[in-house]
């Protein structure tokens, strides 16, 4: 009896995903050295299918790159008695140090609000700001101000149309990591979409780490702060003495 029921159960079970992602990165490790001025990452992949290409809405691809998240305090300066002072602040629970979104088309056209909420695709959804309304009036304006500042610093980017898709199968995009990177793991997420819905996802990781002199200074500052402070004072004194001696020689 069980032998006859097994095929029926298999037929009644949900079908396997018809489309999945096979992807790669040009590099999965970035070293920050003294002369580091940024890095360009090639993200590429293909769509693996268990069935013919579905008819109807064309395939869309979104690629996000997210840096380590940290709490952020956003302050507003107001002019009081002719002096600009910090008059209000909002604490954002967690904000990515870097976030880039690359797509095959306009985000508003290829991604539904429901899927955006579920997968936190856009920069606004990637920022978690819980309970900020009680800290200041118009708290959302503080978050928008942070978005503008980090966008101007090239740390937040929306690259609509930057993903190249060939024959609904092969895709690629280039994401430039800036020179002011935060050390840690950068999560790369890839999404396949049809009719505004995510049909397949995949994650990869890029590890960013300080190396050489940068690593030595970073480690000393965190593990031996007293020695780091004393060494900084000695170096500053030597630099000042050298500048004074050179000035006297010139005169």
Coordinates of C-alpha atoms in Angstrom, one line a residue:
X1 CA 0.0 0.0 0.0
X2 CA 2.8 2.4 0.9
X3 CA 4.5 1.7 -2.4
X4 CA 1.5 2.9 -4.3
X5 CA 1.0 6.0 -2.1
X6 CA 4.6 7.3 -2.5
X7 CA 4.2 8.4 -6.2
X8 CA 0.9 10.1 -5.3
X9 CA 2.6 12.0 -2.5
X10 CA 5.4 13.1 -4.7
X11 CA 2.9 14.4 -7.3
X12 CA 1.0 16.3 -4.6
X13 CA 4.1 17.9 -3.1
X14 CA 5.2 21.5 -4.2
X15 CA 7.2 21.6 -7.4
X16 CA 10.9 22.3 -7.2
X17 CA 12.1 25.8 -8.0
X18 CA 12.3 26.1 -11.8
X19 CA 15.0 28.7 -11.7
X20 CA 18.1 29.0 -9.5
X21 CA 21.4 31.0 -9.5
X22 CA 24.9 29.9 -10.2
X23 CA 27.3 32.8 -9.5
X24 CA 30.8 33.9 -8.9
X25 CA 33.0 36.9 -7.9
X26 CA 36.1 38.2 -9.4
X27 CA 37.6 38.3 -5.9
X28 CA 36.2 37.3 -2.5
X29 CA 38.9 39.0 -0.4
X30 CA 40.0 42.7 -0.4
X31 CA 43.1 43.9 1.4
X32 CA 43.3 47.4 2.8
X33 CA 46.9 48.7 2.6
X34 CA 48.5 52.1 3.0
X35 CA 48.0 52.9 -0.6
X36 CA 44.5 51.4 -1.0
X37 CA 42.2 53.6 -3.2
X38 CA 39.2 51.3 -3.7
X39 CA 38.5 48.1 -5.5
X40 CA 36.2 46.9 -8.3
X41 CA 34.3 43.7 -7.9
X42 CA 32.9 41.8 -10.9
X43 CA 29.8 39.8 -9.9
X44 CA 28.6 37.4 -12.6
X45 CA 26.3 34.4 -12.9
X46 CA 23.9 32.3 -14.8
X47 CA 20.3 31.1 -14.3
X48 CA 20.0 27.3 -13.9
X49 CA 16.6 26.0 -15.0
X50 CA 14.8 22.7 -14.4
X51 CA 12.3 23.6 -17.1
X52 CA 12.0 25.8 -20.2
X53 CA 12.0 29.5 -19.8
X54 CA 8.7 30.6 -18.3
X55 CA 6.5 32.6 -20.6
X56 CA 5.1 36.0 -19.6
X57 CA 7.0 38.6 -17.6
X58 CA 10.7 38.9 -18.5
X59 CA 13.4 37.9 -15.9
X60 CA 14.9 40.7 -13.8
X61 CA 18.0 40.6 -11.7
X62 CA 19.0 42.6 -8.6
X63 CA 22.4 42.5 -6.9
X64 CA 23.1 44.1 -3.5
X65 CA 26.4 44.5 -1.7
X66 CA 26.1 45.3 2.0
X67 CA 28.9 46.2 4.4
X68 CA 29.1 45.6 8.2
X69 CA 26.3 47.4 10.1
X70 CA 26.7 49.6 13.2
X71 CA 24.5 51.9 15.2
X72 CA 24.5 55.6 14.1
X73 CA 23.6 58.8 15.9
X74 CA 22.3 61.5 13.6
X75 CA 22.3 65.0 15.0
X76 CA 20.6 68.2 13.9
X77 CA 22.2 71.5 14.3
X78 CA 20.1 74.6 15.1
X79 CA 21.1 78.2 15.4
X80 CA 20.5 79.4 19.0
X81 CA 21.5 83.0 20.0
X82 CA 23.6 83.2 16.9
X83 CA 25.5 80.0 17.6
X84 CA 25.1 76.6 15.8
X85 CA 24.7 73.8 18.3
X86 CA 23.5 70.2 18.3
X87 CA 19.9 70.6 19.3
X88 CA 18.4 67.2 18.6
X89 CA 19.5 63.7 17.7
X90 CA 18.1 60.3 16.6
X91 CA 19.7 56.9 17.1
X92 CA 19.5 54.5 14.2
X93 CA 19.8 51.0 15.6
X94 CA 21.7 49.5 12.6
X95 CA 22.9 51.0 9.4
X96 CA 25.2 49.4 6.8
X97 CA 28.6 51.1 6.4
X98 CA 28.3 50.5 2.7
X99 CA 25.3 49.5 0.5
X100 CA 25.0 49.2 -3.3
X101 CA 22.0 48.1 -5.3
X102 CA 22.5 47.2 -8.9
X103 CA 19.5 46.2 -11.1
X104 CA 18.5 45.4 -14.6
X105 CA 15.8 48.0 -14.6
X106 CA 14.0 50.7 -12.4
X107 CA 13.5 49.3 -8.9
X108 CA 9.9 50.6 -8.7
X109 CA 9.1 48.6 -11.8
X110 CA 10.7 45.3 -11.1
X111 CA 10.3 44.9 -7.3
X112 CA 7.1 44.9 -5.4
X113 CA 6.7 46.6 -2.0
X114 CA 5.9 43.3 -0.4
X115 CA 9.0 41.6 -1.7
X116 CA 11.1 44.6 -0.7
X117 CA 9.8 44.4 2.8
X118 CA 10.4 40.7 3.0
X119 CA 14.0 40.7 1.6
X120 CA 15.1 44.2 2.6
X121 CA 16.5 45.0 -0.9
X122 CA 16.5 48.8 -1.0
X123 CA 18.7 50.9 1.2
X124 CA 15.8 52.3 3.2
X125 CA 14.7 48.7 4.1
X126 CA 18.2 47.7 4.9
X127 CA 18.3 50.3 7.7
X128 CA 16.7 49.2 10.9
X129 CA 15.5 52.3 12.9
X130 CA 13.2 50.9 15.6
X131 CA 11.7 53.3 18.1
X132 CA 13.2 56.5 16.8
X133 CA 10.0 58.5 16.8
X134 CA 10.1 59.2 20.5
X135 CA 13.6 60.8 20.3
X136 CA 12.9 63.8 18.1
X137 CA 10.3 65.5 16.1
X138 CA 10.2 64.4 12.4
X139 CA 12.6 61.5 13.1
X140 CA 12.3 60.2 9.5
X141 CA 14.0 63.4 8.4
X142 CA 17.1 62.4 10.4
X143 CA 17.2 59.1 8.6
X144 CA 16.8 60.8 5.2
X145 CA 19.6 63.2 6.1
X146 CA 21.9 60.2 6.9
X147 CA 21.0 58.7 3.5
X148 CA 21.9 61.9 1.7
X149 CA 25.2 62.2 3.6
X150 CA 26.3 58.7 2.9
X151 CA 25.2 58.9 -0.7
X152 CA 27.3 62.0 -1.1
X153 CA 30.2 60.1 0.4
X154 CA 29.7 57.3 -2.2
X155 CA 28.9 54.8 0.5
X156 CA 25.2 54.3 -0.6
X157 CA 24.5 53.8 -4.2
X158 CA 21.5 52.8 -6.4
X159 CA 22.7 51.6 -9.8
X160 CA 19.6 51.0 -11.9
X161 CA 20.3 49.4 -15.2
X162 CA 23.8 48.4 -14.2
X163 CA 23.2 44.6 -14.4
X164 CA 23.6 43.2 -17.9
X165 CA 21.3 40.3 -18.7
X166 CA 21.9 38.2 -21.8
X167 CA 19.3 35.8 -23.2
X168 CA 17.5 35.7 -19.9
X169 CA 20.4 33.5 -18.7
X170 CA 23.7 35.2 -18.2
X171 CA 24.2 38.3 -16.1
X172 CA 27.0 40.5 -14.7
X173 CA 27.7 43.8 -13.0
X174 CA 30.6 45.7 -11.6
X175 CA 30.5 47.2 -8.1
X176 CA 33.2 49.7 -7.0
X177 CA 34.1 49.5 -3.4
X178 CA 35.3 53.0 -2.1
X179 CA 38.6 53.7 -0.4
X180 CA 36.9 54.4 3.0
X181 CA 35.9 50.8 3.6
X182 CA 35.0 49.4 7.0
X183 CA 36.8 46.1 7.8
X184 CA 34.6 43.1 8.0
X185 CA 32.4 40.8 5.9
X186 CA 30.5 42.3 2.9
X187 CA 27.4 40.3 2.0
X188 CA 26.5 40.0 -1.7
X189 CA 22.9 39.0 -2.4
X190 CA 21.5 38.1 -5.8
X191 CA 17.8 38.0 -6.6
X192 CA 15.9 36.7 -9.6
X193 CA 12.5 38.3 -10.1
X194 CA 9.4 37.8 -12.3
X195 CA 6.3 40.0 -12.0
X196 CA 7.9 41.9 -9.1
X197 CA 8.3 38.7 -7.1
X198 CA 11.5 37.1 -6.0
X199 CA 11.8 33.5 -7.5
X200 CA 15.4 32.7 -6.5
X201 CA 18.1 34.1 -4.2
X202 CA 21.8 33.4 -3.4
X203 CA 24.3 34.9 -1.0
X204 CA 28.1 35.2 -1.2
X205 CA 30.7 36.9 1.0
X206 CA 33.6 39.3 0.4
X207 CA 36.0 39.6 3.3
X208 CA 37.7 43.0 3.7
X209 CA 40.7 43.1 6.0
X210 CA 43.5 45.6 6.8
X211 CA 47.0 44.4 5.9
X212 CA 50.6 45.5 6.4
X213 CA 51.2 48.7 8.2
X214 CA 47.5 49.5 8.3
X215 CA 46.9 46.2 10.2
X216 CA 49.7 46.9 12.6
X217 CA 48.5 50.3 13.5
X218 CA 44.8 49.1 13.8
X219 CA 45.8 46.2 16.0
X220 CA 48.0 48.4 18.3
X221 CA 45.3 51.0 18.7
X222 CA 42.8 48.4 19.8
X223 CA 44.9 46.0 21.8
X224 CA 47.5 48.3 23.2
X225 CA 45.9 51.8 23.4
X226 CA 48.4 53.2 25.9
X227 CA 51.5 52.2 23.8
X228 CA 49.7 53.5 20.7
X229 CA 49.1 56.9 22.4
X230 CA 52.7 57.1 23.7
X231 CA 54.1 56.2 20.3
X232 CA 51.8 58.8 18.6
X233 CA 53.2 61.5 21.0
X234 CA 56.8 60.5 20.3
X235 CA 56.2 60.5 16.5
X236 CA 54.5 63.9 16.7
X237 CA 57.4 65.3 18.7
X238 CA 59.9 64.0 16.2
X239 CA 57.9 65.4 13.3
X240 CA 57.7 68.8 15.0
X241 CA 61.5 68.8 15.8
X242 CA 62.3 67.8 12.2
X243 CA 60.1 70.6 10.8
X244 CA 61.7 73.2 13.2
X245 CA 65.2 72.0 12.2
X246 CA 64.4 72.2 8.5
X247 CA 62.9 75.7 8.9
X248 CA 66.1 76.9 10.7
X249 CA 68.3 75.5 7.9
X250 CA 66.2 77.3 5.3
X251 CA 66.6 80.6 7.1

